[in-house]
Coordinates of C-alpha atoms in Angstrom, one line a residue:
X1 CA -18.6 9.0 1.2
X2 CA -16.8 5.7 2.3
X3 CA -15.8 6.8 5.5
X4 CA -19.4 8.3 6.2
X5 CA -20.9 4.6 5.2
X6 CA -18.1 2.9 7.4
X7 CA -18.8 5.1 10.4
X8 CA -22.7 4.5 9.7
X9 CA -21.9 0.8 9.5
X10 CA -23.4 -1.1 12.8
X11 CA -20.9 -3.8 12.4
X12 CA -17.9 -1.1 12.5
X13 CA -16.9 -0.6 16.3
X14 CA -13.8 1.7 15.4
X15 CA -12.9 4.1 12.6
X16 CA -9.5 5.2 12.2
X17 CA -9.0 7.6 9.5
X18 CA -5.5 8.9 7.9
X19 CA -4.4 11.1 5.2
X20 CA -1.9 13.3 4.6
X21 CA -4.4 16.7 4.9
X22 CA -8.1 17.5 5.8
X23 CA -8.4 14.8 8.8
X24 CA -9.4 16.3 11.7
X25 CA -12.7 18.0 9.7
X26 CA -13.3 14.9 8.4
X27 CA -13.0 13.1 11.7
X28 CA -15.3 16.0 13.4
X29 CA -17.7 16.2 11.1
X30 CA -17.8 12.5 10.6
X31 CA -17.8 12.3 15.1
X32 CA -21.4 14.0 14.9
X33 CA -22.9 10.9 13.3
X34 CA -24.9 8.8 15.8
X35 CA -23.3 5.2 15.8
X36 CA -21.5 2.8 17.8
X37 CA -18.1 3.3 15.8
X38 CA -15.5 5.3 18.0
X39 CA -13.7 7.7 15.2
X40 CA -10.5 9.1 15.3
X41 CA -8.2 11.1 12.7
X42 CA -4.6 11.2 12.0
X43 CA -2.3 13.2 10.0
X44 CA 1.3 12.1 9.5
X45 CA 3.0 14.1 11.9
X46 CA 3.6 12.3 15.6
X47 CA 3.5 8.6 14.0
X48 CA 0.1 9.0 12.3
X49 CA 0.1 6.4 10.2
X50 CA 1.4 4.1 12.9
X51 CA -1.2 5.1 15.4
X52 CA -3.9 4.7 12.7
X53 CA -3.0 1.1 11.7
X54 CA -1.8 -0.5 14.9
X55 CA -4.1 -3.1 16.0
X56 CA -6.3 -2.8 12.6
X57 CA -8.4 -6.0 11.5
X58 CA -9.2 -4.6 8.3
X59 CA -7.4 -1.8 6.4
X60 CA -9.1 0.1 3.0
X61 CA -6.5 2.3 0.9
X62 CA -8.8 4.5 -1.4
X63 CA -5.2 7.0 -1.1
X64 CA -4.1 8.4 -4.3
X65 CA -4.8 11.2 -6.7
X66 CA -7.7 10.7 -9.5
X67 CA -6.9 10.8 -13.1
X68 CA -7.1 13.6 -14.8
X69 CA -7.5 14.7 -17.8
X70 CA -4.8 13.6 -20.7
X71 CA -3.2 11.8 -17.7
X72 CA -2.5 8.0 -18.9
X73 CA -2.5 5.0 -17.1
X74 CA 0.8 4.8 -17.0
X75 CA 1.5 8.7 -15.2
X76 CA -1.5 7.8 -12.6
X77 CA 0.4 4.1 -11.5
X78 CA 3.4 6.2 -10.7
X79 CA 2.4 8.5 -8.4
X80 CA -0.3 6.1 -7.0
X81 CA 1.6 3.3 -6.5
X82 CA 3.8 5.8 -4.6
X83 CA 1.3 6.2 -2.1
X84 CA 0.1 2.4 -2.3
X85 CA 3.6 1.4 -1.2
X86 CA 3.7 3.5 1.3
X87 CA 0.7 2.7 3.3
X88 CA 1.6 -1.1 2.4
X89 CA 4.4 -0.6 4.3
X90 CA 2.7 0.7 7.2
X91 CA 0.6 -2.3 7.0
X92 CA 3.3 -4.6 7.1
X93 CA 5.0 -2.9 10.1
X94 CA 1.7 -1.9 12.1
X95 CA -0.9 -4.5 11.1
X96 CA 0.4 -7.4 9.8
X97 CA -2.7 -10.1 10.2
X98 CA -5.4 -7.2 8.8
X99 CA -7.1 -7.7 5.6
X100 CA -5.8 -5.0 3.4
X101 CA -8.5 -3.8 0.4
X102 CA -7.2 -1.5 -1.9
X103 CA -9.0 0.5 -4.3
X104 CA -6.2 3.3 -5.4
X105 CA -6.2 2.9 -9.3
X106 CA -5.4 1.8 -11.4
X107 CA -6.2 -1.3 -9.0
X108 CA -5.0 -3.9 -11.2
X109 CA -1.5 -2.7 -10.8
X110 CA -1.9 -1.5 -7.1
X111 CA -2.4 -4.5 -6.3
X112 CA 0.3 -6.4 -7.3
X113 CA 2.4 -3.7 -6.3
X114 CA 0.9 -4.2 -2.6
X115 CA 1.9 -7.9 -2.6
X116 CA 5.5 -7.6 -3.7
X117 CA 6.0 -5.2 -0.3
X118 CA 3.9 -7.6 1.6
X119 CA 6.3 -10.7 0.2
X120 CA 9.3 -8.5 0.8
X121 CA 8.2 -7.6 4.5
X122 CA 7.6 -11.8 4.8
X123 CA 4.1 -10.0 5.6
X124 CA 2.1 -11.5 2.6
X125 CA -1.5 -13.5 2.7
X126 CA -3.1 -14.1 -0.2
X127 CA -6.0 -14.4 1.8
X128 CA -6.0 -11.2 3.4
X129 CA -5.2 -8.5 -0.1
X130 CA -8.4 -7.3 -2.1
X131 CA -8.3 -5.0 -5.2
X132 CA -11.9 -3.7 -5.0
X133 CA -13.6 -2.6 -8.4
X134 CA -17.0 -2.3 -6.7
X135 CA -17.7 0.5 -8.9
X136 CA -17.0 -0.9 -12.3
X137 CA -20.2 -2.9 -11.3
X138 CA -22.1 -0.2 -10.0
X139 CA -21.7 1.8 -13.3
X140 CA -22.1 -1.1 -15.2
X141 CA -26.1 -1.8 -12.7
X142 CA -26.2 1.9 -13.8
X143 CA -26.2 1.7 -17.2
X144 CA -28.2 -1.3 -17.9
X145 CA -31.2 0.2 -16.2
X146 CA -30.7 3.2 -17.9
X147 CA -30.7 1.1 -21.1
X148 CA -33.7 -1.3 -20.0
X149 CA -35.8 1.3 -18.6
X150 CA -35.6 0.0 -14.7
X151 CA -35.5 2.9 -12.3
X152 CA -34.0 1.3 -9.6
X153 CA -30.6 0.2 -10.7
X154 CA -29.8 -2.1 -7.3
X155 CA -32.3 -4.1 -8.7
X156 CA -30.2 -5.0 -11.8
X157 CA -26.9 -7.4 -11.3
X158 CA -24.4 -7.7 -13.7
X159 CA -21.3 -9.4 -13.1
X160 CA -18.2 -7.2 -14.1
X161 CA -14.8 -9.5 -14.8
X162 CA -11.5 -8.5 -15.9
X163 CA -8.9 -5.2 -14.6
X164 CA -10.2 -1.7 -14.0
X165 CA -9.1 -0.5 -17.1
X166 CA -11.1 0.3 -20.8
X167 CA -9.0 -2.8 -22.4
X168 CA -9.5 -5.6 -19.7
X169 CA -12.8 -4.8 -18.0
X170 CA -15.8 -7.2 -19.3
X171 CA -19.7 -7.1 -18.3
X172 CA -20.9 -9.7 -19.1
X173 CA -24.5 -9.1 -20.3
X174 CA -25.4 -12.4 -20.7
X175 CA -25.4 -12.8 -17.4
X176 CA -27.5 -10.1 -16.4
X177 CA -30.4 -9.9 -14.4
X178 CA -33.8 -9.4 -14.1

C-alpha cells in the first residue's frame, strides 16, 4: 500500500523500490499505474541496494518482519533491527544527505539504533531521521469515531504521543477533535 500511494503521489518524480524478494512484480504491477513517478525494482543481487539508494532525497524503511503471535518486543527488535542496520548502512554509504523515515518496529528502538550507525558512519543529521508512528494515530482517529458515532474517521484528530509500544503510547483525548 505505501509504495502504490508513493508511486500515485504527483510530488514523487522517481520510485525506487528494494527488498530482498517479490520486487520486480511489485515494480510491474506498480509500473502500470498512470503517474509522473519513473519506478524501478531492485533485489540484492548486482549491488541492489546500492543502485536503489544512490542519489535518494528521501529514504522510507518499512523492512522487517511483523510480530507475530507470542513473539515479544524484545524477539521482533532483534531481527528487525537486523535489517534496520543494514539498510542504515546503505544509507550512510549511498545517500548520505537523504532524509531517512523509518517505520520498522518496534520504531522506538529502530530508531535509535539507525542513529548510532549514522553517528558511527560520521553520517548522522538529526534533522534528516524520522521514526513514523502514523498509524498509532490512525487507529487511535479509528477508534474515536467508532466510539463517538462519526462515520468518517479523517474527520476526527487525536494527537498520539509517546513510543509505539502498549506501555509508552498516549492519546490524548482531551485533545481531541470535533
Amino acid at each position: 500500500p505505501l509504495s502504490l500511494l508513493l508511486k500515485a503521489c504527483p510530488l514523487v518524480d522517481e520510485l525506487a523500490l528494494y527488498d530482498v524478494v517479490n520486487t520486480p512484480g511489485v515494480t510491474a504491477d506498480l509500473s502500470h499505474i498512470s503517474s509522473v513517478a519513473k519506478i524501478q525494482g531492485f533485489l540484492p543481487a548486482d549491488d541492489g541496494m546500492k543502485k536503489a539508494m544512490t542519489g535518494a532525497d528521501i529514504v522510507v524503511i518499512p523492512a522487517g518482519i511483523p510480530r507475530k503471535p507470542g513473539m515479544t518486543r524484545d524477539d521482533l527488535f532483534k531481527i528487525n533491527a537486523g535489517i534496520v542496520q543494514g539498510l542504515i548502512q546503505g544509507c550512510a554509504e549511498n545517500c548520505p544527505d537523504a532524509y531517512i523515515l523509518v517505520i520498522s518496529n518496534p520504531v522506538n528502538s529502530t530508531v535509535p539504533i539507525a542513529a548510532e550507525v549514522l553517528k558511527k558512519a560520521g553520517k548522522f543529521n538529526p534533522k534528516k531521521l524520522f521514526g513514523v508512528t502514523t498509524l498509532d494515530v490512525v487507529r487511535a482517529e479509528t477508534f474515536i469515531g467508532e466510539i463517538t458515532g462519526e462515520r468518517d474517521p479523517s474527520k476526527t484528530v487525536i494527537p498520539v504521543i509517546g513510543g509505539h509500544s502498549g506501555e509508552t503510547i498516549v492519546p490524548l483525548f482531551s485533545q481531541s477533535k470535533p
